[in-house]
Short mmCIF file of N, CA and C in Angstrom, two decimals:
data_model
loop_
_atom_site.label_atom_id
_atom_site.label_comp_id
_atom_site.label_asym_id
_atom_site.label_seq_id
_atom_site.Cartn_x
_atom_site.Cartn_y
_atom_site.Cartn_z
N MET A 902 -56.16 49.98 -61.17
CA MET A 902 -55.93 50.30 -62.54
C MET A 902 -54.73 51.24 -62.64
N GLN A 903 -53.80 50.91 -63.55
CA GLN A 903 -52.60 51.73 -63.71
C GLN A 903 -52.88 52.95 -64.57
N SER A 904 -52.19 54.05 -64.27
CA SER A 904 -52.29 55.25 -65.11
C SER A 904 -51.54 55.02 -66.41
N PRO A 905 -52.06 55.56 -67.52
CA PRO A 905 -51.34 55.40 -68.77
C PRO A 905 -50.03 56.16 -68.74
N ARG A 906 -49.01 55.59 -69.34
CA ARG A 906 -47.70 56.24 -69.40
C ARG A 906 -47.64 57.18 -70.59
N PRO A 907 -46.99 58.32 -70.42
CA PRO A 907 -46.85 59.21 -71.57
C PRO A 907 -45.95 58.57 -72.62
N GLN A 908 -46.28 58.79 -73.87
CA GLN A 908 -45.45 58.29 -74.95
C GLN A 908 -44.17 59.11 -74.96
N THR A 909 -43.07 58.45 -75.25
CA THR A 909 -41.81 59.17 -75.30
C THR A 909 -41.11 58.94 -76.62
N THR A 910 -40.27 59.90 -76.97
CA THR A 910 -39.46 59.79 -78.18
C THR A 910 -38.19 59.04 -77.82
N PRO A 911 -37.38 58.65 -78.80
CA PRO A 911 -36.13 57.92 -78.50
C PRO A 911 -35.21 58.69 -77.56
N THR A 912 -35.29 60.01 -77.48
CA THR A 912 -34.43 60.77 -76.58
C THR A 912 -35.09 60.94 -75.21
N ASN A 913 -36.20 60.25 -74.97
CA ASN A 913 -36.91 60.24 -73.70
C ASN A 913 -37.59 61.56 -73.36
N HIS A 914 -37.96 62.35 -74.34
CA HIS A 914 -38.74 63.56 -74.11
C HIS A 914 -40.21 63.25 -74.29
N VAL A 915 -41.04 63.87 -73.47
CA VAL A 915 -42.47 63.75 -73.66
C VAL A 915 -42.82 64.63 -74.86
N PRO A 916 -43.52 64.09 -75.87
CA PRO A 916 -43.80 64.90 -77.06
C PRO A 916 -44.78 66.03 -76.77
N SER A 917 -44.76 67.01 -77.64
CA SER A 917 -45.67 68.14 -77.52
C SER A 917 -47.09 67.72 -77.85
N LYS A 918 -48.05 68.43 -77.28
CA LYS A 918 -49.45 68.25 -77.61
C LYS A 918 -49.89 69.51 -78.33
N LEU A 919 -50.40 69.35 -79.55
CA LEU A 919 -50.89 70.48 -80.33
C LEU A 919 -52.32 70.78 -79.90
N THR A 920 -52.58 72.04 -79.55
CA THR A 920 -53.90 72.41 -79.05
C THR A 920 -54.51 73.51 -79.91
N GLY A 921 -55.83 73.53 -79.97
CA GLY A 921 -56.52 74.60 -80.67
C GLY A 921 -57.76 74.18 -81.41
N HIS A 922 -57.85 72.92 -81.83
CA HIS A 922 -59.06 72.47 -82.53
C HIS A 922 -60.14 72.15 -81.50
N VAL A 923 -61.40 72.33 -81.90
CA VAL A 923 -62.51 71.96 -81.03
C VAL A 923 -63.15 70.65 -81.47
N GLY A 924 -62.62 70.03 -82.50
CA GLY A 924 -63.09 68.73 -82.97
C GLY A 924 -61.88 67.84 -83.20
N PRO A 925 -62.12 66.55 -83.44
CA PRO A 925 -61.03 65.62 -83.68
C PRO A 925 -60.22 66.00 -84.93
N VAL A 926 -58.90 65.85 -84.83
CA VAL A 926 -58.02 66.09 -85.96
C VAL A 926 -57.99 64.82 -86.81
N GLY A 927 -58.26 64.98 -88.10
CA GLY A 927 -58.32 63.84 -89.01
C GLY A 927 -57.14 63.71 -89.94
N CYS A 928 -56.35 64.80 -90.08
CA CYS A 928 -55.20 64.74 -90.98
C CYS A 928 -54.16 65.76 -90.54
N LEU A 929 -52.91 65.47 -90.88
CA LEU A 929 -51.84 66.41 -90.60
C LEU A 929 -50.71 66.17 -91.58
N THR A 930 -49.89 67.19 -91.73
CA THR A 930 -48.68 67.09 -92.53
C THR A 930 -47.63 67.96 -91.86
N VAL A 931 -46.36 67.63 -92.09
CA VAL A 931 -45.25 68.34 -91.47
C VAL A 931 -44.30 68.80 -92.56
N ASP A 932 -43.84 70.04 -92.43
CA ASP A 932 -42.85 70.61 -93.33
C ASP A 932 -41.78 71.25 -92.45
N GLN A 933 -40.57 71.36 -92.95
CA GLN A 933 -39.50 71.95 -92.16
C GLN A 933 -39.39 73.44 -92.44
N LEU A 934 -39.43 74.24 -91.37
CA LEU A 934 -39.26 75.69 -91.50
C LEU A 934 -37.78 76.04 -91.59
N GLY A 935 -36.98 75.33 -90.84
CA GLY A 935 -35.54 75.56 -90.78
C GLY A 935 -34.94 74.54 -89.85
N PRO A 936 -33.65 74.64 -89.58
CA PRO A 936 -33.01 73.67 -88.67
C PRO A 936 -33.69 73.68 -87.30
N GLY A 937 -34.16 72.53 -86.88
CA GLY A 937 -34.79 72.40 -85.57
C GLY A 937 -36.16 73.03 -85.44
N GLN A 938 -36.79 73.40 -86.54
CA GLN A 938 -38.09 74.06 -86.48
C GLN A 938 -39.01 73.45 -87.53
N ASP A 939 -40.12 72.87 -87.08
CA ASP A 939 -41.09 72.24 -87.98
C ASP A 939 -42.37 73.06 -88.08
N LEU A 940 -42.99 72.97 -89.24
CA LEU A 940 -44.30 73.55 -89.49
C LEU A 940 -45.27 72.38 -89.54
N VAL A 941 -46.20 72.33 -88.60
CA VAL A 941 -47.18 71.25 -88.55
C VAL A 941 -48.53 71.85 -88.94
N LEU A 942 -49.18 71.25 -89.91
CA LEU A 942 -50.49 71.71 -90.38
C LEU A 942 -51.49 70.61 -90.10
N THR A 943 -52.64 70.98 -89.54
CA THR A 943 -53.65 70.00 -89.15
C THR A 943 -55.01 70.37 -89.73
N GLY A 944 -55.81 69.35 -90.03
CA GLY A 944 -57.18 69.54 -90.48
C GLY A 944 -58.11 68.76 -89.56
N SER A 945 -59.28 69.32 -89.29
CA SER A 945 -60.14 68.76 -88.26
C SER A 945 -61.61 68.69 -88.68
N LYS A 946 -62.35 67.94 -87.89
CA LYS A 946 -63.80 67.89 -88.07
C LYS A 946 -64.46 69.22 -87.69
N ASP A 947 -63.69 70.12 -87.07
CA ASP A 947 -64.24 71.45 -86.76
C ASP A 947 -64.21 72.38 -87.98
N HIS A 948 -63.83 71.84 -89.15
CA HIS A 948 -63.82 72.53 -90.44
C HIS A 948 -62.60 73.42 -90.65
N HIS A 949 -61.69 73.46 -89.69
CA HIS A 949 -60.55 74.37 -89.75
C HIS A 949 -59.25 73.65 -90.13
N VAL A 950 -58.36 74.43 -90.76
CA VAL A 950 -56.96 74.06 -90.97
C VAL A 950 -56.17 74.98 -90.06
N LYS A 951 -55.27 74.40 -89.26
CA LYS A 951 -54.47 75.19 -88.32
C LYS A 951 -52.98 74.95 -88.56
N MET A 952 -52.18 75.95 -88.20
CA MET A 952 -50.73 75.89 -88.36
C MET A 952 -50.08 75.98 -86.98
N PHE A 953 -49.05 75.15 -86.78
CA PHE A 953 -48.27 75.15 -85.55
C PHE A 953 -46.80 75.23 -85.91
N GLU A 954 -46.05 76.06 -85.22
CA GLU A 954 -44.61 76.09 -85.37
C GLU A 954 -44.04 75.39 -84.15
N VAL A 955 -43.34 74.28 -84.40
CA VAL A 955 -42.89 73.42 -83.30
C VAL A 955 -41.37 73.31 -83.35
N ALA A 956 -40.72 73.76 -82.28
CA ALA A 956 -39.27 73.67 -82.17
C ALA A 956 -38.86 72.25 -81.77
N GLU A 957 -37.71 71.83 -82.24
CA GLU A 957 -37.19 70.51 -81.87
C GLU A 957 -37.06 70.44 -80.35
N GLY A 958 -37.54 69.35 -79.78
CA GLY A 958 -37.47 69.15 -78.34
C GLY A 958 -38.57 69.85 -77.56
N ALA A 959 -39.51 70.50 -78.25
CA ALA A 959 -40.60 71.20 -77.55
C ALA A 959 -41.39 70.21 -76.70
N GLN A 960 -41.79 70.65 -75.53
CA GLN A 960 -42.58 69.82 -74.63
C GLN A 960 -43.80 70.59 -74.17
N GLY A 961 -44.82 69.84 -73.75
CA GLY A 961 -46.04 70.47 -73.26
C GLY A 961 -46.95 70.86 -74.41
N SER A 962 -47.85 71.79 -74.14
CA SER A 962 -48.83 72.21 -75.14
C SER A 962 -48.24 73.25 -76.08
N VAL A 963 -48.54 73.08 -77.36
CA VAL A 963 -48.17 74.06 -78.37
C VAL A 963 -49.47 74.53 -79.00
N SER A 964 -49.74 75.82 -78.90
CA SER A 964 -50.97 76.39 -79.46
C SER A 964 -50.77 76.72 -80.93
N ALA A 965 -51.87 76.68 -81.67
CA ALA A 965 -51.84 77.04 -83.08
C ALA A 965 -51.40 78.49 -83.22
N CYS A 966 -50.52 78.77 -84.19
CA CYS A 966 -50.12 80.15 -84.44
C CYS A 966 -51.00 80.78 -85.51
N LEU A 967 -51.80 79.95 -86.20
CA LEU A 967 -52.68 80.48 -87.23
C LEU A 967 -53.83 79.52 -87.49
N THR A 968 -55.01 80.08 -87.68
CA THR A 968 -56.16 79.34 -88.19
C THR A 968 -56.46 79.91 -89.56
N PHE A 969 -56.40 79.07 -90.58
CA PHE A 969 -56.65 79.54 -91.94
C PHE A 969 -58.12 79.89 -92.11
N GLU A 970 -58.36 81.05 -92.71
CA GLU A 970 -59.72 81.52 -92.97
C GLU A 970 -59.85 81.87 -94.45
N PRO A 971 -60.99 81.59 -95.06
CA PRO A 971 -62.20 81.05 -94.47
C PRO A 971 -62.10 79.53 -94.27
N LYS A 972 -62.81 79.06 -93.27
CA LYS A 972 -62.79 77.64 -92.97
C LYS A 972 -63.57 76.87 -94.05
N HIS A 973 -63.36 75.55 -94.07
CA HIS A 973 -64.16 74.69 -94.93
C HIS A 973 -65.58 74.62 -94.36
N GLN A 974 -66.52 74.12 -95.13
CA GLN A 974 -67.91 74.00 -94.69
C GLN A 974 -68.23 72.64 -94.08
N ASP A 975 -67.21 71.76 -94.04
CA ASP A 975 -67.38 70.43 -93.44
C ASP A 975 -65.99 69.96 -93.01
N SER A 976 -65.91 68.76 -92.52
CA SER A 976 -64.68 68.17 -92.00
C SER A 976 -63.53 68.21 -93.02
N VAL A 977 -62.34 68.62 -92.56
CA VAL A 977 -61.15 68.61 -93.41
C VAL A 977 -60.60 67.19 -93.42
N GLU A 978 -60.43 66.64 -94.61
CA GLU A 978 -60.07 65.23 -94.75
C GLU A 978 -58.63 64.98 -95.15
N ALA A 979 -57.98 65.91 -95.86
CA ALA A 979 -56.61 65.66 -96.34
C ALA A 979 -55.87 66.98 -96.54
N LEU A 980 -54.55 66.90 -96.37
CA LEU A 980 -53.66 68.04 -96.57
C LEU A 980 -52.45 67.60 -97.37
N ALA A 981 -51.90 68.51 -98.16
CA ALA A 981 -50.64 68.26 -98.87
C ALA A 981 -49.91 69.59 -99.00
N VAL A 982 -48.58 69.55 -98.86
CA VAL A 982 -47.76 70.74 -98.98
C VAL A 982 -46.77 70.53 -100.12
N HIS A 983 -46.61 71.58 -100.93
CA HIS A 983 -45.59 71.60 -101.97
C HIS A 983 -45.01 73.00 -102.03
N ALA A 984 -43.71 73.10 -101.76
CA ALA A 984 -43.02 74.38 -101.71
C ALA A 984 -43.75 75.29 -100.72
N ASP A 985 -44.25 76.43 -101.17
CA ASP A 985 -44.91 77.38 -100.29
C ASP A 985 -46.43 77.33 -100.41
N THR A 986 -46.94 76.18 -100.84
CA THR A 986 -48.38 76.05 -101.06
C THR A 986 -48.94 74.88 -100.26
N LEU A 987 -50.08 75.12 -99.63
CA LEU A 987 -50.82 74.09 -98.91
C LEU A 987 -52.11 73.82 -99.65
N TYR A 988 -52.47 72.55 -99.79
CA TYR A 988 -53.74 72.14 -100.38
C TYR A 988 -54.53 71.43 -99.29
N SER A 989 -55.83 71.75 -99.18
CA SER A 989 -56.70 71.07 -98.22
C SER A 989 -57.95 70.59 -98.94
N SER A 990 -58.44 69.43 -98.53
CA SER A 990 -59.70 68.92 -99.09
C SER A 990 -60.65 68.61 -97.95
N SER A 991 -61.94 68.66 -98.27
CA SER A 991 -62.94 68.55 -97.23
C SER A 991 -64.15 67.75 -97.72
N ARG A 992 -64.94 67.31 -96.78
CA ARG A 992 -66.22 66.67 -97.09
C ARG A 992 -67.20 67.66 -97.70
N ASP A 993 -66.85 68.95 -97.70
CA ASP A 993 -67.70 69.93 -98.37
C ASP A 993 -67.52 69.90 -99.89
N LEU A 994 -66.76 68.93 -100.37
CA LEU A 994 -66.52 68.69 -101.80
C LEU A 994 -65.66 69.77 -102.43
N SER A 995 -64.75 70.37 -101.65
CA SER A 995 -63.85 71.37 -102.21
C SER A 995 -62.40 71.03 -101.93
N VAL A 996 -61.53 71.59 -102.79
CA VAL A 996 -60.09 71.60 -102.55
C VAL A 996 -59.70 73.06 -102.52
N LYS A 997 -58.94 73.45 -101.48
CA LYS A 997 -58.50 74.83 -101.36
C LYS A 997 -56.98 74.88 -101.50
N ARG A 998 -56.51 75.98 -102.12
CA ARG A 998 -55.08 76.22 -102.29
C ARG A 998 -54.74 77.47 -101.48
N TRP A 999 -53.76 77.31 -100.56
CA TRP A 999 -53.37 78.37 -99.64
C TRP A 999 -51.91 78.74 -99.88
N ASP A 1000 -51.58 80.01 -99.73
CA ASP A 1000 -50.20 80.48 -99.80
C ASP A 1000 -49.65 80.49 -98.37
N LEU A 1001 -48.59 79.70 -98.12
CA LEU A 1001 -48.05 79.62 -96.76
C LEU A 1001 -47.27 80.87 -96.36
N SER A 1002 -46.75 81.62 -97.33
CA SER A 1002 -46.03 82.86 -96.99
C SER A 1002 -46.98 83.95 -96.52
N SER A 1003 -48.01 84.20 -97.33
CA SER A 1003 -48.97 85.26 -96.97
C SER A 1003 -50.08 84.73 -96.07
N LYS A 1004 -50.18 83.41 -95.96
CA LYS A 1004 -51.17 82.75 -95.11
C LYS A 1004 -52.60 83.10 -95.52
N ARG A 1005 -52.80 83.13 -96.82
CA ARG A 1005 -54.14 83.47 -97.31
C ARG A 1005 -54.61 82.46 -98.35
N LEU A 1006 -55.91 82.40 -98.51
CA LEU A 1006 -56.54 81.53 -99.49
C LEU A 1006 -56.30 82.09 -100.88
N LEU A 1007 -55.83 81.22 -101.78
CA LEU A 1007 -55.61 81.64 -103.16
C LEU A 1007 -56.73 81.19 -104.08
N GLN A 1008 -57.29 80.00 -103.82
CA GLN A 1008 -58.26 79.46 -104.75
C GLN A 1008 -59.05 78.32 -104.12
N VAL A 1009 -60.26 78.11 -104.67
CA VAL A 1009 -61.11 77.00 -104.26
C VAL A 1009 -61.58 76.31 -105.53
N SER A 1010 -61.55 74.98 -105.52
CA SER A 1010 -62.06 74.21 -106.64
C SER A 1010 -63.09 73.22 -106.11
N ALA A 1011 -64.25 73.19 -106.74
CA ALA A 1011 -65.30 72.25 -106.32
C ALA A 1011 -65.04 70.89 -106.95
N LEU A 1012 -65.37 69.85 -106.23
CA LEU A 1012 -65.24 68.49 -106.73
C LEU A 1012 -66.47 68.16 -107.56
N ALA A 1013 -66.53 68.74 -108.73
CA ALA A 1013 -67.64 68.52 -109.65
C ALA A 1013 -67.17 67.60 -110.75
N PRO A 1014 -68.08 67.11 -111.60
CA PRO A 1014 -67.63 66.29 -112.72
C PRO A 1014 -66.56 67.04 -113.53
N LEU A 1015 -65.52 66.32 -113.88
CA LEU A 1015 -64.36 66.92 -114.53
C LEU A 1015 -64.34 66.64 -116.02
N VAL A 1016 -63.48 67.36 -116.73
CA VAL A 1016 -63.35 67.19 -118.17
C VAL A 1016 -61.99 66.60 -118.51
N ASP A 1017 -61.87 66.01 -119.71
CA ASP A 1017 -60.59 65.49 -120.16
C ASP A 1017 -59.64 66.64 -120.41
N ALA A 1018 -58.34 66.39 -120.29
CA ALA A 1018 -57.34 67.44 -120.50
C ALA A 1018 -56.26 66.94 -121.45
N PRO A 1019 -55.86 67.75 -122.45
CA PRO A 1019 -54.85 67.32 -123.39
C PRO A 1019 -53.46 67.19 -122.76
N GLU A 1020 -53.22 67.86 -121.58
CA GLU A 1020 -51.91 67.79 -120.94
C GLU A 1020 -51.62 66.39 -120.42
N ILE A 1021 -52.66 65.64 -120.18
CA ILE A 1021 -52.53 64.27 -119.67
C ILE A 1021 -53.26 63.39 -120.67
N ALA A 1022 -52.85 62.14 -120.76
CA ALA A 1022 -53.52 61.23 -121.70
C ALA A 1022 -55.02 61.32 -121.50
N PRO A 1023 -55.82 61.20 -122.57
CA PRO A 1023 -57.28 61.31 -122.41
C PRO A 1023 -57.80 60.40 -121.31
N LEU A 1024 -58.62 60.97 -120.46
CA LEU A 1024 -59.16 60.25 -119.31
C LEU A 1024 -60.67 60.17 -119.42
N GLN A 1025 -61.20 59.07 -118.98
CA GLN A 1025 -62.65 58.92 -118.97
C GLN A 1025 -63.21 59.56 -117.71
N CYS A 1026 -64.24 60.35 -117.84
CA CYS A 1026 -64.88 60.98 -116.68
C CYS A 1026 -65.84 59.99 -116.02
N VAL A 1027 -65.58 59.69 -114.77
CA VAL A 1027 -66.41 58.71 -114.06
C VAL A 1027 -66.82 59.25 -112.69
N SER A 1028 -67.10 60.55 -112.59
CA SER A 1028 -67.43 61.15 -111.30
C SER A 1028 -68.65 60.54 -110.66
N SER A 1029 -68.65 60.63 -109.35
CA SER A 1029 -69.88 60.29 -108.64
C SER A 1029 -70.18 61.44 -107.69
N PRO A 1030 -71.42 61.88 -107.63
CA PRO A 1030 -71.77 63.02 -106.77
C PRO A 1030 -71.50 62.69 -105.30
N GLY A 1031 -71.11 63.69 -104.55
CA GLY A 1031 -70.87 63.52 -103.12
C GLY A 1031 -69.59 62.78 -102.81
N ASP A 1032 -68.63 62.77 -103.73
CA ASP A 1032 -67.39 62.02 -103.57
C ASP A 1032 -66.26 62.98 -103.24
N TRP A 1033 -65.87 63.09 -101.96
CA TRP A 1033 -64.83 64.03 -101.56
C TRP A 1033 -63.46 63.37 -101.63
N ALA A 1034 -62.42 64.19 -101.67
CA ALA A 1034 -61.04 63.71 -101.69
C ALA A 1034 -60.61 63.40 -100.26
N SER A 1035 -60.35 62.14 -99.99
CA SER A 1035 -59.93 61.71 -98.66
C SER A 1035 -58.42 61.62 -98.54
N ALA A 1036 -57.70 61.87 -99.64
CA ALA A 1036 -56.24 61.88 -99.65
C ALA A 1036 -55.79 62.86 -100.74
N LEU A 1037 -54.68 63.55 -100.50
CA LEU A 1037 -54.12 64.49 -101.48
C LEU A 1037 -52.63 64.24 -101.62
N SER A 1038 -52.13 64.47 -102.84
CA SER A 1038 -50.70 64.38 -103.10
C SER A 1038 -50.40 65.18 -104.34
N LEU A 1039 -49.13 65.40 -104.60
CA LEU A 1039 -48.72 66.04 -105.84
C LEU A 1039 -48.01 65.01 -106.71
N LEU A 1040 -48.31 65.02 -107.99
CA LEU A 1040 -47.72 64.08 -108.93
C LEU A 1040 -46.25 64.42 -109.12
N PRO A 1041 -45.35 63.46 -108.92
CA PRO A 1041 -43.92 63.75 -109.03
C PRO A 1041 -43.56 64.31 -110.41
N GLY A 1042 -42.78 65.39 -110.41
CA GLY A 1042 -42.28 65.98 -111.64
C GLY A 1042 -43.33 66.65 -112.50
N SER A 1043 -44.47 66.97 -111.92
CA SER A 1043 -45.58 67.53 -112.69
C SER A 1043 -46.33 68.54 -111.84
N PRO A 1044 -46.89 69.58 -112.44
CA PRO A 1044 -47.69 70.54 -111.66
C PRO A 1044 -49.13 70.06 -111.50
N VAL A 1045 -49.28 68.86 -110.91
CA VAL A 1045 -50.59 68.24 -110.81
C VAL A 1045 -50.86 67.80 -109.38
N VAL A 1046 -52.01 68.23 -108.84
CA VAL A 1046 -52.50 67.76 -107.54
C VAL A 1046 -53.42 66.58 -107.81
N VAL A 1047 -53.24 65.51 -107.03
CA VAL A 1047 -54.07 64.32 -107.18
C VAL A 1047 -54.88 64.14 -105.91
N GLY A 1048 -56.18 63.94 -106.06
CA GLY A 1048 -57.06 63.67 -104.94
C GLY A 1048 -57.55 62.24 -105.04
N GLY A 1049 -57.35 61.49 -103.98
CA GLY A 1049 -57.90 60.13 -103.90
C GLY A 1049 -59.26 60.21 -103.25
N CYS A 1050 -60.28 59.79 -103.95
CA CYS A 1050 -61.65 60.03 -103.50
C CYS A 1050 -62.30 58.80 -102.88
N ARG A 1051 -63.36 59.04 -102.14
CA ARG A 1051 -64.09 57.97 -101.44
C ARG A 1051 -64.69 56.95 -102.40
N GLY A 1052 -64.99 57.37 -103.62
CA GLY A 1052 -65.55 56.45 -104.61
C GLY A 1052 -64.51 55.67 -105.38
N GLY A 1053 -63.23 55.79 -105.00
CA GLY A 1053 -62.16 55.05 -105.67
C GLY A 1053 -61.53 55.79 -106.85
N LEU A 1054 -61.95 57.04 -107.07
CA LEU A 1054 -61.42 57.81 -108.19
C LEU A 1054 -60.14 58.54 -107.80
N LEU A 1055 -59.29 58.77 -108.79
CA LEU A 1055 -58.16 59.68 -108.67
C LEU A 1055 -58.53 60.90 -109.49
N ARG A 1056 -58.66 62.05 -108.84
CA ARG A 1056 -58.99 63.29 -109.54
C ARG A 1056 -57.74 64.14 -109.66
N LEU A 1057 -57.60 64.82 -110.80
CA LEU A 1057 -56.40 65.59 -111.08
C LEU A 1057 -56.74 67.06 -111.32
N TRP A 1058 -55.93 67.96 -110.69
CA TRP A 1058 -56.09 69.40 -110.88
C TRP A 1058 -54.72 69.99 -111.17
N HIS A 1059 -54.70 71.09 -111.93
CA HIS A 1059 -53.46 71.82 -112.14
C HIS A 1059 -53.06 72.46 -110.81
N ALA A 1060 -51.81 72.30 -110.40
CA ALA A 1060 -51.37 72.74 -109.08
C ALA A 1060 -51.46 74.26 -108.89
N GLU A 1061 -51.29 75.04 -109.94
CA GLU A 1061 -51.31 76.50 -109.82
C GLU A 1061 -52.70 77.11 -109.94
N THR A 1062 -53.57 76.47 -110.70
CA THR A 1062 -54.88 77.08 -110.97
C THR A 1062 -56.05 76.29 -110.41
N LEU A 1063 -55.80 75.07 -109.98
CA LEU A 1063 -56.83 74.11 -109.57
C LEU A 1063 -57.84 73.84 -110.68
N ALA A 1064 -57.45 74.10 -111.90
CA ALA A 1064 -58.30 73.74 -113.04
C ALA A 1064 -58.37 72.22 -113.12
N PRO A 1065 -59.56 71.66 -113.27
CA PRO A 1065 -59.68 70.20 -113.36
C PRO A 1065 -59.00 69.68 -114.62
N LEU A 1066 -58.22 68.62 -114.46
CA LEU A 1066 -57.52 68.01 -115.59
C LEU A 1066 -58.12 66.68 -116.01
N GLY A 1067 -58.78 66.00 -115.09
CA GLY A 1067 -59.40 64.73 -115.42
C GLY A 1067 -59.52 63.84 -114.20
N GLU A 1068 -59.98 62.66 -114.43
CA GLU A 1068 -60.11 61.67 -113.35
C GLU A 1068 -60.03 60.29 -113.95
N LEU A 1069 -59.63 59.35 -113.13
CA LEU A 1069 -59.59 57.96 -113.56
C LEU A 1069 -59.88 57.06 -112.39
N ARG A 1070 -60.31 55.87 -112.70
CA ARG A 1070 -60.64 54.90 -111.67
C ARG A 1070 -59.34 54.36 -111.08
N GLY A 1071 -59.14 54.55 -109.78
CA GLY A 1071 -57.95 54.05 -109.11
C GLY A 1071 -58.23 52.75 -108.38
N HIS A 1072 -59.39 52.67 -107.74
CA HIS A 1072 -59.79 51.51 -106.94
C HIS A 1072 -61.29 51.34 -107.06
N ASP A 1073 -61.78 50.21 -106.58
CA ASP A 1073 -63.23 49.97 -106.56
C ASP A 1073 -63.85 50.35 -105.22
N CYS A 1074 -63.02 50.80 -104.29
CA CYS A 1074 -63.50 51.21 -102.98
C CYS A 1074 -62.74 52.47 -102.56
N PRO A 1075 -63.07 53.06 -101.41
CA PRO A 1075 -62.47 54.33 -101.02
C PRO A 1075 -60.94 54.32 -101.00
N ILE A 1076 -60.35 55.42 -101.45
CA ILE A 1076 -58.90 55.61 -101.35
C ILE A 1076 -58.64 56.27 -100.01
N ASN A 1077 -57.82 55.60 -99.19
CA ASN A 1077 -57.60 56.06 -97.81
C ASN A 1077 -56.32 56.86 -97.64
N GLY A 1078 -55.38 56.72 -98.56
CA GLY A 1078 -54.11 57.42 -98.42
C GLY A 1078 -53.33 57.40 -99.71
N MET A 1079 -52.41 58.36 -99.84
CA MET A 1079 -51.54 58.42 -101.00
C MET A 1079 -50.17 58.91 -100.57
N ALA A 1080 -49.15 58.48 -101.31
CA ALA A 1080 -47.79 58.94 -101.09
C ALA A 1080 -47.05 58.86 -102.42
N THR A 1081 -45.97 59.61 -102.53
CA THR A 1081 -45.17 59.59 -103.75
C THR A 1081 -43.71 59.40 -103.42
N ASN A 1082 -42.96 58.91 -104.42
CA ASN A 1082 -41.52 58.99 -104.36
C ASN A 1082 -41.12 59.92 -105.49
N SER A 1083 -39.91 59.85 -105.98
CA SER A 1083 -39.48 60.80 -107.01
C SER A 1083 -40.15 60.59 -108.36
N SER A 1084 -40.78 59.43 -108.57
CA SER A 1084 -41.36 59.18 -109.90
C SER A 1084 -42.70 58.46 -109.89
N GLN A 1085 -43.20 58.06 -108.74
CA GLN A 1085 -44.42 57.27 -108.71
C GLN A 1085 -45.40 57.78 -107.65
N LEU A 1086 -46.67 57.50 -107.91
CA LEU A 1086 -47.75 57.79 -106.97
C LEU A 1086 -48.28 56.45 -106.48
N PHE A 1087 -48.42 56.31 -105.16
CA PHE A 1087 -48.97 55.10 -104.58
C PHE A 1087 -50.27 55.47 -103.88
N SER A 1088 -51.30 54.64 -104.05
CA SER A 1088 -52.57 54.90 -103.38
C SER A 1088 -52.96 53.67 -102.57
N ALA A 1089 -53.62 53.92 -101.44
CA ALA A 1089 -54.02 52.84 -100.54
C ALA A 1089 -55.53 52.74 -100.46
N SER A 1090 -56.01 51.51 -100.43
CA SER A 1090 -57.44 51.24 -100.34
C SER A 1090 -57.63 49.98 -99.53
N GLU A 1091 -58.87 49.49 -99.48
CA GLU A 1091 -59.15 48.25 -98.74
C GLU A 1091 -58.34 47.10 -99.27
#
C-alpha cells in the first residue's frame, strides 16, 4: 500500500495544518490581515470558534492564536466576516456577533420565531423550532445578516444589533451554503 502524498499548492509548498480544535472543523472563512498575511477563522463541533494568523508560504502546523469565549453550546455551523465583525452560528440555535479588533463577544441572538420588519418588504413568519443557521452571509449593500437554515428558511437580522428583521422561505429542504456578489445573494440546497 502506498503512502498518501501531501497536497501541494501551485508553488509546490506543503500547505499549513491548522491545529487547536478537539473536534472536527465544520466551517471556515478567510480574511486578509495585510499583504502576505491571512486571518483564518474556524468553527468546530467542539463548540469553539478559533482564529489563526497565517503568513503566505507558511508550512507545518499553525496553532490558533485565539479561542473566542464564551464558546457556543453546540457545534459551530457557519461563519461570516464583514469589516471588523465576525458572525458565528451554531446548532445551539444562536448567532453571535464578535468584534475582531477587541476579540470579544458583542451580542447573541437566539433563533426564535421572528417578526416582520418595515425596513424590508413585509415577510411572512414561517419559523420551525430547532432550526439552526447552517450558512451565514451579509446582504450586499445592506446592514443585514442572512442565515440559511436547515428548514429551508432565510432568516434576517440587523448586522449591528442582531435584531430580527424577518424570515422567508428560501428552499423546501436544508440550505447548505450561501454566497454573495455585489448585488445578489445565492443560496445552495439539494
